[in-house]
Short mmCIF file of C-alpha atoms in Angstrom, two decimals:
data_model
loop_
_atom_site.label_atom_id
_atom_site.label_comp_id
_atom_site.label_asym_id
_atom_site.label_seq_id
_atom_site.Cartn_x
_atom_site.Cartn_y
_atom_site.Cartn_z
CA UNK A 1 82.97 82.43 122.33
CA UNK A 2 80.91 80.78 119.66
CA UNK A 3 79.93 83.83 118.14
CA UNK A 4 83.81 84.65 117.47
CA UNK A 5 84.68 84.02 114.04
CA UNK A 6 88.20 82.27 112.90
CA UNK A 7 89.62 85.80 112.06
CA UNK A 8 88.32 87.82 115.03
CA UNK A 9 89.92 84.86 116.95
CA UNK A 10 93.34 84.49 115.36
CA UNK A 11 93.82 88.44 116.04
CA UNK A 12 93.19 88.07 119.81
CA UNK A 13 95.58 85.16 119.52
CA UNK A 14 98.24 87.54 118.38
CA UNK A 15 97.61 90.06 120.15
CA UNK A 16 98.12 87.76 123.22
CA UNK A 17 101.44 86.29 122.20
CA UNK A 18 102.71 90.09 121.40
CA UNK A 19 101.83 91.04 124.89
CA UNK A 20 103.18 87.74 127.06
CA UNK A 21 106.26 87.70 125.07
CA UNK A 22 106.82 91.64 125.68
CA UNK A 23 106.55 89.92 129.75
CA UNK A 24 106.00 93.72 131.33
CA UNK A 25 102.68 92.45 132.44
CA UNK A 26 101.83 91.40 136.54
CA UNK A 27 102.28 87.43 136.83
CA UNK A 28 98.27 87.36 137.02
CA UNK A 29 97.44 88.82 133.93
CA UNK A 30 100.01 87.03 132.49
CA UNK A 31 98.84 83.71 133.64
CA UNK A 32 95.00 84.63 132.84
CA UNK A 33 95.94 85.54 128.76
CA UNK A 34 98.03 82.50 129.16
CA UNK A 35 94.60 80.72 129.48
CA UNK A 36 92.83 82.69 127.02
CA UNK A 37 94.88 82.17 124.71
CA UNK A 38 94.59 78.54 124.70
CA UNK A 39 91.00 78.28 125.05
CA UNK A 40 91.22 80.47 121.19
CA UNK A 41 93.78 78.18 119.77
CA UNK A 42 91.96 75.20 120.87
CA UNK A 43 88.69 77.09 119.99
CA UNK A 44 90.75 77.92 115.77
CA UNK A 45 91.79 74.03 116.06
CA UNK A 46 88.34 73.07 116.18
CA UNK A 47 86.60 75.07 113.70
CA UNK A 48 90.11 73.93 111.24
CA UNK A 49 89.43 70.13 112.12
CA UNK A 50 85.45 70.12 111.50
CA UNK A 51 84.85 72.12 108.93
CA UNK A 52 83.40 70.89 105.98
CA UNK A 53 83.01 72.83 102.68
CA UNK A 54 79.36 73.73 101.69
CA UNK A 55 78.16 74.43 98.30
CA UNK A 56 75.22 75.86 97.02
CA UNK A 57 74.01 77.49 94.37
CA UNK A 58 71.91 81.06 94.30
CA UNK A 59 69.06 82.24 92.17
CA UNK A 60 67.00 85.16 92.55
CA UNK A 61 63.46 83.86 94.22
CA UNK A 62 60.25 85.04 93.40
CA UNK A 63 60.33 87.71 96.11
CA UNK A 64 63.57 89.22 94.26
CA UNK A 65 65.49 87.87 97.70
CA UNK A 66 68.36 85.62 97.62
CA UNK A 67 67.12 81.70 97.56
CA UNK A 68 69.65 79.11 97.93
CA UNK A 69 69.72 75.62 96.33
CA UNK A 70 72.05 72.75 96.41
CA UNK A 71 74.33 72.52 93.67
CA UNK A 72 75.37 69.84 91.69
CA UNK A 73 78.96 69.36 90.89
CA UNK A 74 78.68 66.47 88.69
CA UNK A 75 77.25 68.28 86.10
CA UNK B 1 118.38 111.51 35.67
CA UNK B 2 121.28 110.51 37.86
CA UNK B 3 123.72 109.08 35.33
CA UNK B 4 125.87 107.76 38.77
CA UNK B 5 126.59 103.74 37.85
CA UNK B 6 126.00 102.05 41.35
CA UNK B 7 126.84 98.55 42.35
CA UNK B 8 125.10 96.15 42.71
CA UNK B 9 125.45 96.20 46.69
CA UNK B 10 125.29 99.76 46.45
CA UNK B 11 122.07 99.97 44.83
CA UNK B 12 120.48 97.35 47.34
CA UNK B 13 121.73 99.41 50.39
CA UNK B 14 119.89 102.64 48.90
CA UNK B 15 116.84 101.10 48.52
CA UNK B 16 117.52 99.43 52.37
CA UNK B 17 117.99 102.70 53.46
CA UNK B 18 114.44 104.00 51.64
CA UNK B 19 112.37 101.42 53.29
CA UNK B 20 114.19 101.63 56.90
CA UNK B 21 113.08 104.57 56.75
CA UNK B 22 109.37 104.81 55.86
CA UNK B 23 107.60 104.63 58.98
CA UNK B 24 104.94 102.79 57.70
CA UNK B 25 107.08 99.76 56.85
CA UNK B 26 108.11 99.99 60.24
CA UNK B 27 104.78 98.27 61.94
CA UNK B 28 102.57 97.71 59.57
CA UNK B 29 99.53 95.06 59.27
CA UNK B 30 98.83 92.86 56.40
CA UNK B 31 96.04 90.46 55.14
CA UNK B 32 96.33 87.56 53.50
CA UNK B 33 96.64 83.92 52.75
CA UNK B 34 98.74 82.08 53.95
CA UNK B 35 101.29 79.21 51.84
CA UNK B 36 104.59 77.69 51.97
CA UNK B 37 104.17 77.55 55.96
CA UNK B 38 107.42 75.81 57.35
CA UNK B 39 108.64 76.00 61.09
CA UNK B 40 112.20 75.59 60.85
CA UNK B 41 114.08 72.99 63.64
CA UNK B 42 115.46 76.55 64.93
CA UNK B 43 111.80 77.20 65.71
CA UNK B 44 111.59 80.39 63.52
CA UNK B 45 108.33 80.21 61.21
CA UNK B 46 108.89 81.27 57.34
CA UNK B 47 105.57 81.44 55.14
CA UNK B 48 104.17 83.51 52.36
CA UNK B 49 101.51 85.68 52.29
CA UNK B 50 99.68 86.08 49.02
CA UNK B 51 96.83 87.27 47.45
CA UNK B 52 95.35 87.10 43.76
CA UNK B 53 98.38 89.85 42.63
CA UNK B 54 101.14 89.31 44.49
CA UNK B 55 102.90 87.59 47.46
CA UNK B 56 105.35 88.49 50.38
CA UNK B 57 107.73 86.29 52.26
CA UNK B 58 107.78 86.31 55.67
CA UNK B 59 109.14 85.23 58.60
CA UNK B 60 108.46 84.97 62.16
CA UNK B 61 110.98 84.00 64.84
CA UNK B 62 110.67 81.61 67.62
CA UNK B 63 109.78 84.36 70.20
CA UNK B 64 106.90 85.64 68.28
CA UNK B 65 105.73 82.40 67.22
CA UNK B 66 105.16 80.68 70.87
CA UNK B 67 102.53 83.67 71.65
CA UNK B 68 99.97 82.56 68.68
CA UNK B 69 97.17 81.37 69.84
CA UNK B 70 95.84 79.50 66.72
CA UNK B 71 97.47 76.80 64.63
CA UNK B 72 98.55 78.39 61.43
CA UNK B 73 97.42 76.62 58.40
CA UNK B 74 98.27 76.84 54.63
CA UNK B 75 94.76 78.46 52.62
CA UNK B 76 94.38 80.59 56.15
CA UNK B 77 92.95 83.69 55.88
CA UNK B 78 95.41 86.16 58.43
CA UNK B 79 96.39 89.58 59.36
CA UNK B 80 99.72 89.33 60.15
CA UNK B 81 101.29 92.72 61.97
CA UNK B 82 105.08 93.30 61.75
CA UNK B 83 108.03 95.50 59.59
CA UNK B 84 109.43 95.02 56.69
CA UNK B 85 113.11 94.77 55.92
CA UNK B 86 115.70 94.42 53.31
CA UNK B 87 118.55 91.42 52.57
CA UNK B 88 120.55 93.21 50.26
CA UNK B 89 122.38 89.83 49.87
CA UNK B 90 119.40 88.58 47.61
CA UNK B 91 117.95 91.50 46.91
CA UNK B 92 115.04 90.73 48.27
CA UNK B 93 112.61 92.35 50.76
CA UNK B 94 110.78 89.73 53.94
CA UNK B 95 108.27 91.12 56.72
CA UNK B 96 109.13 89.87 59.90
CA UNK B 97 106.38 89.40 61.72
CA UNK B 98 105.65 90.45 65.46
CA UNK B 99 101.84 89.03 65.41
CA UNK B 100 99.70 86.47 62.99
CA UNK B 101 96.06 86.36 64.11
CA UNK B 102 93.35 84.65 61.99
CA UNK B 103 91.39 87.53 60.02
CA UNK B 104 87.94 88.36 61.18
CA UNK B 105 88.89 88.61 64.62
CA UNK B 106 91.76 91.69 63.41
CA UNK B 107 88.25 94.02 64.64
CA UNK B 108 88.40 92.27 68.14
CA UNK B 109 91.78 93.02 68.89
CA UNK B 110 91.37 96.77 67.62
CA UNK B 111 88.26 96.82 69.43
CA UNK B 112 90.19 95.42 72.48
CA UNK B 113 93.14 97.59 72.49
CA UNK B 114 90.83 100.45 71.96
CA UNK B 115 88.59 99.40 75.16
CA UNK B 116 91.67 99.03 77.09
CA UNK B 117 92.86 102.87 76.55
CA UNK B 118 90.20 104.20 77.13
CA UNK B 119 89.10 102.46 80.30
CA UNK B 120 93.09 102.73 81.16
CA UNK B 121 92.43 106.32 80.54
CA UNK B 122 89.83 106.76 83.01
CA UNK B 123 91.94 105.00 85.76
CA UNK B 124 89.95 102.15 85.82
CA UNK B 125 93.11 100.05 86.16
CA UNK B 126 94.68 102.29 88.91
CA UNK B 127 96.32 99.99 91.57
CA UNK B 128 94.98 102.45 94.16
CA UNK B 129 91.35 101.75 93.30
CA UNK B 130 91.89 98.00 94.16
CA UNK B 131 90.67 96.75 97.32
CA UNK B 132 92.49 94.54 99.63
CA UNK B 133 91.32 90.81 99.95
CA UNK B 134 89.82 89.40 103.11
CA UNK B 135 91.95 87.43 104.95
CA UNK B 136 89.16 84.34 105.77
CA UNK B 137 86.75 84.79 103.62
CA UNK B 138 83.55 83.36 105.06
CA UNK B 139 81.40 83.59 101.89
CA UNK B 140 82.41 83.66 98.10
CA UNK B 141 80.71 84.37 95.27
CA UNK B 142 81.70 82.28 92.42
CA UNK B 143 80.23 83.78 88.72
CA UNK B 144 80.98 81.17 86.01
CA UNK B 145 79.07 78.88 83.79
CA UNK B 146 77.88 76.05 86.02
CA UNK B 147 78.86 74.06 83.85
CA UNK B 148 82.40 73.03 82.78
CA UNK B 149 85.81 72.49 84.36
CA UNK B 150 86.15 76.06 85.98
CA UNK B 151 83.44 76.12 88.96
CA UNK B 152 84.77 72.01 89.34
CA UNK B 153 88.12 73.49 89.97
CA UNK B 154 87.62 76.20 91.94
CA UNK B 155 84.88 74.54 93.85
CA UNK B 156 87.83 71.79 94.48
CA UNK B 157 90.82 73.56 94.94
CA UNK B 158 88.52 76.02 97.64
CA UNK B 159 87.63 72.76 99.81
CA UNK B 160 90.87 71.30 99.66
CA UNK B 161 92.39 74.91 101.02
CA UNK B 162 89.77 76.28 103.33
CA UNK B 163 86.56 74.19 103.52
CA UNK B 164 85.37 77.06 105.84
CA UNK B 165 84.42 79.87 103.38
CA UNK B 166 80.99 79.17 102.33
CA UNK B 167 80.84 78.96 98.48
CA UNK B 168 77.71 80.07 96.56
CA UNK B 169 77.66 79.90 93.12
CA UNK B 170 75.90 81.91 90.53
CA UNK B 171 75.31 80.63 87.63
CA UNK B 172 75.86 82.91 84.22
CA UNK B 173 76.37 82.26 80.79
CA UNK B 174 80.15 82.61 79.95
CA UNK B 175 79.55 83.34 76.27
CA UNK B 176 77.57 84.50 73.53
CA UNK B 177 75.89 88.00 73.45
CA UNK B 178 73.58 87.44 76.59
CA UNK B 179 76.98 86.40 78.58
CA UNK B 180 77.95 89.99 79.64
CA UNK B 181 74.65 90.96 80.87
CA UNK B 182 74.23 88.47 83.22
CA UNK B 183 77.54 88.45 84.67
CA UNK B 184 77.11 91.81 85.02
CA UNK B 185 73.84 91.28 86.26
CA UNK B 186 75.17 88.45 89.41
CA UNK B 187 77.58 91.11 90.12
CA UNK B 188 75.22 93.55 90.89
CA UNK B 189 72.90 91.60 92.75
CA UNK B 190 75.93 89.63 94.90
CA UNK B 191 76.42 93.07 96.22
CA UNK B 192 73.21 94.49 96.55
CA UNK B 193 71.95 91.64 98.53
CA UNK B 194 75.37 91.46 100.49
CA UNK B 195 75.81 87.75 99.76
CA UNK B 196 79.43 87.43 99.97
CA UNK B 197 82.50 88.99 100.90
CA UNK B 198 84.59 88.08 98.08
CA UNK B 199 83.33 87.43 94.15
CA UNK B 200 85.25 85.34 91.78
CA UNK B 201 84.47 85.19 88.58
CA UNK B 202 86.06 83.67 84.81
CA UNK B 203 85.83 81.41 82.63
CA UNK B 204 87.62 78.36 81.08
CA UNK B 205 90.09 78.65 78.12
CA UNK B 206 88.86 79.70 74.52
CA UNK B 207 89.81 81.38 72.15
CA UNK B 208 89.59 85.37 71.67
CA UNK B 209 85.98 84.89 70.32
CA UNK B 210 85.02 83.07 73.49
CA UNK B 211 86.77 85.18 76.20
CA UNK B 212 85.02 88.03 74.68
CA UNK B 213 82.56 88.41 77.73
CA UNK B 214 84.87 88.89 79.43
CA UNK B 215 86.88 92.23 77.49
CA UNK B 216 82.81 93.98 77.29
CA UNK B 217 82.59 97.51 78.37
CA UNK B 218 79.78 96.71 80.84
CA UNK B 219 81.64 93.81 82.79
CA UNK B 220 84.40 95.78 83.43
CA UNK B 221 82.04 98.42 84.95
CA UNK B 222 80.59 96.57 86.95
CA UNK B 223 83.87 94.83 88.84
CA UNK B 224 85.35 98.38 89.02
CA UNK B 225 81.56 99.30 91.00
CA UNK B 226 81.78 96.29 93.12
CA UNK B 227 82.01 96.82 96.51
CA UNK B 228 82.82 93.48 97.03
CA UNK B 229 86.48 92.69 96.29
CA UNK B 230 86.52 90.72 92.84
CA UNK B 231 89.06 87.93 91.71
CA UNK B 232 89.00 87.32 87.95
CA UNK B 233 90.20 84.48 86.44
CA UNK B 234 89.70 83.94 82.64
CA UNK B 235 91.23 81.26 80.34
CA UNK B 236 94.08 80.57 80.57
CA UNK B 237 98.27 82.06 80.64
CA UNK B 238 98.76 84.15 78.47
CA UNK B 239 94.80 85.38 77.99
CA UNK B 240 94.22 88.12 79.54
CA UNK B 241 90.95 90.45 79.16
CA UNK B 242 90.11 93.75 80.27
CA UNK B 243 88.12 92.14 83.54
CA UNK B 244 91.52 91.02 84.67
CA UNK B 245 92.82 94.64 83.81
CA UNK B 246 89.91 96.00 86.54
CA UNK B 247 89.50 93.60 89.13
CA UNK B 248 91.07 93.45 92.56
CA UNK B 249 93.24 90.65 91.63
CA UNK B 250 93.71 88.85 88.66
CA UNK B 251 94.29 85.05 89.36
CA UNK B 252 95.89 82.79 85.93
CA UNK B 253 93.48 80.46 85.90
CA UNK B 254 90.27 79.26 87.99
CA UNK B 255 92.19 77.14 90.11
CA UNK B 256 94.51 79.73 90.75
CA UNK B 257 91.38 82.10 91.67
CA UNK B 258 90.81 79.85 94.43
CA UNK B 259 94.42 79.12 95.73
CA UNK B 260 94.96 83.15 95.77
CA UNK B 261 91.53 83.83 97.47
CA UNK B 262 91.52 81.68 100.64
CA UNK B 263 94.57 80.55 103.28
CA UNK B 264 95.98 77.07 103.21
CA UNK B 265 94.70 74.82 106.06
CA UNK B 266 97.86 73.17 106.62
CA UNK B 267 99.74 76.72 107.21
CA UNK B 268 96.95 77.66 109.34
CA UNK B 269 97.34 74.90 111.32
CA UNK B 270 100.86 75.25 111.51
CA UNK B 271 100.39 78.65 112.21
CA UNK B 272 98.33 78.14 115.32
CA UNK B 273 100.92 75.63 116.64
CA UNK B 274 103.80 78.12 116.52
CA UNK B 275 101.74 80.53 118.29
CA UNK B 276 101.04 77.88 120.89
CA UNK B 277 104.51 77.61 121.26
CA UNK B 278 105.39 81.30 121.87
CA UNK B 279 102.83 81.68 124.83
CA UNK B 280 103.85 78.41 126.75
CA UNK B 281 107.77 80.02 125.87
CA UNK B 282 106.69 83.27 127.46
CA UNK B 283 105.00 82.12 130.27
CA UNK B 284 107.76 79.82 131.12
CA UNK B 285 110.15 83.15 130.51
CA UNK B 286 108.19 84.68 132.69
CA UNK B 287 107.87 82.57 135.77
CA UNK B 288 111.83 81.64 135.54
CA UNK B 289 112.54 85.44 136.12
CA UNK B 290 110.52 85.95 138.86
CA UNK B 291 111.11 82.75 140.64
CA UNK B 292 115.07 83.80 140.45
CA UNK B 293 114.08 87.26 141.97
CA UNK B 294 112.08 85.44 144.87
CA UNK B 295 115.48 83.58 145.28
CA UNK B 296 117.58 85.98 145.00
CA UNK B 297 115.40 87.95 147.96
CA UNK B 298 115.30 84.63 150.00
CA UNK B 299 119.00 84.80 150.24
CA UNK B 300 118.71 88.14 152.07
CA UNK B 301 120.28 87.86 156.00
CA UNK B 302 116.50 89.16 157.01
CA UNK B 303 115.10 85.96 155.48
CA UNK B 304 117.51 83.95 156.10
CA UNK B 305 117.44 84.04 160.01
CA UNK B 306 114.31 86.40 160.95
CA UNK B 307 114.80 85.61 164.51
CA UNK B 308 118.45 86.88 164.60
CA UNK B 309 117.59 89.97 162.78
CA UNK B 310 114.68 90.81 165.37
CA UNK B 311 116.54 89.92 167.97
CA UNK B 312 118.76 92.85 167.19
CA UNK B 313 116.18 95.05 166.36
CA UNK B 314 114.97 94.63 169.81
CA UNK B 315 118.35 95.37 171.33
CA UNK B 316 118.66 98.64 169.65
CA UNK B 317 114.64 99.05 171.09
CA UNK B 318 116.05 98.37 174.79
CA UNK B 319 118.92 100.11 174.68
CA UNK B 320 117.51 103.27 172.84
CA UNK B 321 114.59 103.11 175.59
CA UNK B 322 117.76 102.82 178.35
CA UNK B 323 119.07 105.81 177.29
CA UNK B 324 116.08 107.76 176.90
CA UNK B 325 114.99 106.92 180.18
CA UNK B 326 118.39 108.07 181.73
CA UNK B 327 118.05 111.24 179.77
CA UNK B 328 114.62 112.01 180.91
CA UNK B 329 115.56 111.00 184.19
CA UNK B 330 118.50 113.59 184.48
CA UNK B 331 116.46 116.06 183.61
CA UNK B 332 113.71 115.70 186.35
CA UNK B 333 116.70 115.60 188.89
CA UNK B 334 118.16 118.61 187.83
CA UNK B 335 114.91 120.23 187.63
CA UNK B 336 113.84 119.46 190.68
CA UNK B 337 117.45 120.29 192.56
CA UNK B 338 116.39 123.84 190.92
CA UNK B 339 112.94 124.53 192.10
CA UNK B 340 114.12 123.38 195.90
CA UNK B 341 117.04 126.09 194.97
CA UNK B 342 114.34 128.87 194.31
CA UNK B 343 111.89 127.73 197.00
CA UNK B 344 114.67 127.92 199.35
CA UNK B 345 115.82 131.50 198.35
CA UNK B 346 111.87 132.53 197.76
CA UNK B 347 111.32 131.24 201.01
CA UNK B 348 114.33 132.83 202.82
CA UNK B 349 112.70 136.47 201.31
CA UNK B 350 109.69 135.63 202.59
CA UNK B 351 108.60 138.28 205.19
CA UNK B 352 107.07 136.13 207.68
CA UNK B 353 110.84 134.81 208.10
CA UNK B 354 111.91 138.11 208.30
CA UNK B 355 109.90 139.10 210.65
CA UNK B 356 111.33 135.61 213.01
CA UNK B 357 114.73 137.44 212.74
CA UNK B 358 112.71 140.11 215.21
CA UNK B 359 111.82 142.97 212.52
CA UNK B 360 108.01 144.21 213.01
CA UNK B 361 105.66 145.70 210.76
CA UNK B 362 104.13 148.69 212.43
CA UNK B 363 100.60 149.56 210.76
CA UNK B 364 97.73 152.94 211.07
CA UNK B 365 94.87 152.95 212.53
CA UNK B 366 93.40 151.87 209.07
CA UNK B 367 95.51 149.39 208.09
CA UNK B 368 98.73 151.43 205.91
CA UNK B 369 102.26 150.44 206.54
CA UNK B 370 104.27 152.82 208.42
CA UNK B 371 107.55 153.45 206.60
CA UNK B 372 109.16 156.62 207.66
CA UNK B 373 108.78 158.95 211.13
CA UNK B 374 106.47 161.67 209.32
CA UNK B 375 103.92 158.98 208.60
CA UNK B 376 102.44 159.61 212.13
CA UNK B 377 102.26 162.03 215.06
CA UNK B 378 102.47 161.44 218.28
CA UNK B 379 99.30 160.37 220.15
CA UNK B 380 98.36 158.00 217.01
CA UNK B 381 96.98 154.37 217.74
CA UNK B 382 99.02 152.10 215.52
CA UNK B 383 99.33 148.01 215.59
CA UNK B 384 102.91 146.36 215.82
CA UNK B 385 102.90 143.01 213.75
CA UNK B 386 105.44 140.81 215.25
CA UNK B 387 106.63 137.06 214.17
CA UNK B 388 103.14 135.29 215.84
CA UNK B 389 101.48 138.31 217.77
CA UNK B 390 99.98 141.39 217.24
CA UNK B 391 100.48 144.46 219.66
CA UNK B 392 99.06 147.68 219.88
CA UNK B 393 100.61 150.77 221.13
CA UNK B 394 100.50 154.86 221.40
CA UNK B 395 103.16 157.01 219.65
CA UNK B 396 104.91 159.04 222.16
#
C-alpha cells in the first residue's frame, strides 16, 4: 500500500462506501471492504497528519537535466 | 441663408442634435493636460483638459473613476477616451469620460486590445481548450520572480492548504524585456522535463508597464502549448492580462493561485471522517438485516422443536412403509392363489392323469400314435401305453 498515492487511495475509498452502502453484496465481501476500507482511511489520515511541505527551487544543471536546490524564502 | 430667428433653447437643441449625432463624438479619445482636477463629495471627477489652443471640460462619474489605475494629477499628461455631449442649459459642450490613462502607455492598451483579438480570434481563449485541474496535485511548478511577496504567498498559502504537493520553484524575471523569454522559457522546460503536474505562474501588482510580461505574444503561446495545466495569477483585481485570458484557470491574485490549485486539509480531513462514518453505517445496516432474517427463520416450527418435526416425519416413513408392505403383500397372495389355479387346471389336462382315468395311448411299431381304425391292419404289432405299464398286443 505504500506505493498508493492520496488520490488513487481516496477513489478506492469511495468506491467502497458506494458499494457497502448499495448492501447487495454477500456478508463476506462486505465485511472484507469493510476492512479495506479502513486500512485506506487510516492509511489518507496518515499521509494528512505527517506531511510536511517541501520547497525547492529548480535550475537547469550542466547536463541540461533538472537539478534541484533548496530555496530560500527569506529572501 | 436661413433667415428662420431661433431661440435661444432652440438653437442649443440643433446644435445637440448635430453632435449626438456625429459618430465620432460618440467614443472618441483625447490627449491632453490635465487642470482644474476636483472629485466632487458625490464621487464624480470634473477636470479640464487643455492644450496650448484650447481646453475642454470634462467629467467623469463615480463608476468610471473607481477603475483608474493611476492617481490623476493636475500638469498630467493623459488620453482620456469618452463622448461628448451638449447642456443646452449653458450652452456649453463637456466630454464625459469612460477611461483616463496616463499618455505614453495609450500604445500599450492599443497594443493590448489588439493582441487580445487576435489571439481571441484564433480560439486561444476557447473554454474547451482548457484542461481540467488535478485534484492532489503532487508537484507544482511555481514561475515568478523569486523574489517578492508573490512566491512568499503562494509558497504560504500552499503549506497551510496541502503541505503534500511538492512545490518547485523556478525562478524568472517578472519584468523588463528579458521577462517574457524566460517565463516562456521555464514553461517549456517544466514540461519537457515532466517536472510537475500543475504550473502556476504571475506576478505581484504593478502597473500596466510592469504586468506587461505578462500580455506578450510569446507567453501566451506558450501556456496555450502547455501540456501541463497552468494557473495564472498576475497583479492584482481588476488587472487582468492576456496570460489570464489563455491559461487553464485564472486565479485573482498569487494567493488565490494557491487556494484554487490544491484541496483544503481540514475538508479533507473532514472528508475522510464522513466516509468513515458511511462504511461503519453500512456495515451495521447490513448485519441488522440479516441477523433479523436469521430470526425470523429461527422462529420457524422446524427450528423451533427439530425433534417434534422428525418425529413426524418418521411416522409418515412407518406408516407409508406399512402400507406399502400390505400392498406388496396382497399382491404376492393373489398371485400366488393364481398360479396354484393354473397349475391345478394345467395339471388336471395333463395326459398322464388322463391316462389314470383308464384311457391308453396305443402306438406303431415305430413309435406314431394311433388315432383312427385305418391307421393299421390287422396282424400289426402295436404297444398299448397305460397309466404305469406298457403292453404289447396283435391287431385282430
Amino acid at each position: 500500500m505504500d506505493k498508493l498515492t492520496f488520490e488513487q487511495a481516496i477513489m478506492r475509498i469511495d468506491e467502497i462506501v458506494k458499494t457497502l452502502e448499495k448492501g447487495d453484496a454477500p456478508l463476506e465481501q462486505s465485511l472484507s471492504l469493510f476492512e479495506e476500507g479502513t486500512s485506506l482511511i487510516k492509511f489518507c489520515g496518515k499521509l494528512l497528519d505527517s506531511a510536511e511541505q517541501k520547497v525547492v527551487r529548480l535550475q537547469k544543471g550542466p547536463d541540461g537535466e533538472p537539478a534541484e536546490t533548496a530555496f530560500d524564502i527569506t529572501e | 441663408m436661413d433667415n428662420r430667428i431661433f431661440d435661444v433653447t432652440e438653437l442649443n437643441e440643433h446644435i445637440k442634435d448635430l453632435l449626438d449625432r456625429d459618430p465620432i463624438l460618440n467614443g472618441v479619445y483625447v490627449r491632453g493636460e490635465l487642470s482644474n482636477y476636483k472629485v466632487y463629495p458625490s464621487g464624480h471627477h470634473y477636470f479640464t483638459m487643455k492644450d496650448q489652443d484650447g481646453s475642454l471640460r470634462c467629467v467623469m462619474f463615480k463608476g468610471s473613476a473607481s477603475k483608474m489605475r493611476f492617481k490623476p494629477e493636475n500638469g498630467m499628461k493623459i488620453i482620456a477616451f469618452g463622448r461628448i455631449a451638449v447642456f443646452p442649459r449653458d450652452g456649453a459642450y463637456q466630454l464625459y469620460v469612460n477611461e483616463l490613462t496616463p499618455d505614453g502607455v495609450g500604445d500599450l492598451y492599443v497594443a493590448f486590445e489588439q493582441l487580445k483579438e487576435k489571439l481571441y480570434k484564433e480560439g486561444l481563449f476557447d473554454e474547451r481548450h482548457k484542461k481540467p485541474l488535478p485534484r492532489f496535485p503532487k508537484r507544482i511548478a511555481v514561475i515568478t520572480s523569486s523574489a517578492g511577496a508573490a512566491v512568499r504567498d503562494i509558497i504560504r498559502v500552499l503549506g497551510k492548504r496541502w503541505p503534500l504537493s511538492k512545490v518547485i520553484i523556478l525562478p524568472v524575471r517578472v519584468q523588463g524585456t528579458e521577462a517574457p523569454a524566460e517565463i516562456v522559457g521555464a514553461i517549456k522546460y517544466a514540461n519537457r522535463c515532466k517536472v510537475a503536474d500543475l504550473i502556476i505562474t504571475g506576478r505581484g501588482g504593478g502597473s500596466i508597464e510592469d504586468l506587461w510580461a505578462f500580455n506578450d505574444e510569446r507567453v501566451a503561446r506558450a501556456i496555450f502549448d502547455s501540456d501541463i495545466p497552468v494557473i495564472s495569477a498576475v497583479g492584482h483585481e481588476p488587472d487582468v492580462t492576456i496570460a489570464d485570458f489563455v491559461a487553464d484557470l485564472r486565479a485573482a491574485t498569487p494567493s488565490n493561485a494557491a487556494e484554487l490549485g490544491v484541496p483544503d486539509i481540514n475538508d479533507m480531513r473532514e472528508a475522510l471522517l464522513g466516509m468513515e462514518l458511511r462504511t461503519g453505517q453500512a456495515l451495521r445496516r447490513e448485519l441488522k438485516s440479516l441477523r433479523q432474517r436469521l430470526t425470523d427463520l429461527q422462529q420457524k416450527r422446524v427450528m423451533l422443536s427439530p425433534k417434534n418435526y422428525i418425529d413426524d416425519k418418521r411416522m409418515l416413513v412407518d406408516y407409508t412403509l406399512g402400507r406399502l408392505n400390505a400392498a406388496s403383500q396382497r399382491k404376492i397372495t393373489g398371485a400366488r392363489e393364481k398360479y396354484i389355479r393354473l397349475a391345478a387346471a394345467l395339471d388336471a389336462m395333463s395326459p398322464l392323469k388322463v391316462l389314470g382315468r383308464g384311457y391308453a395311448i396305443a402306438r406303431t411299431s415305430d413309435g406314431t400314435v394311433i388315432k383312427k381304425a385305418s391307421d393299421i391292419k390287422s396282424g400289426d404289432k402295436i404297444k398299448v401305453r397305460l397309466q404305469k405299464d406298457e403292453i404289447s398286443a396283435t391287431v385282430d
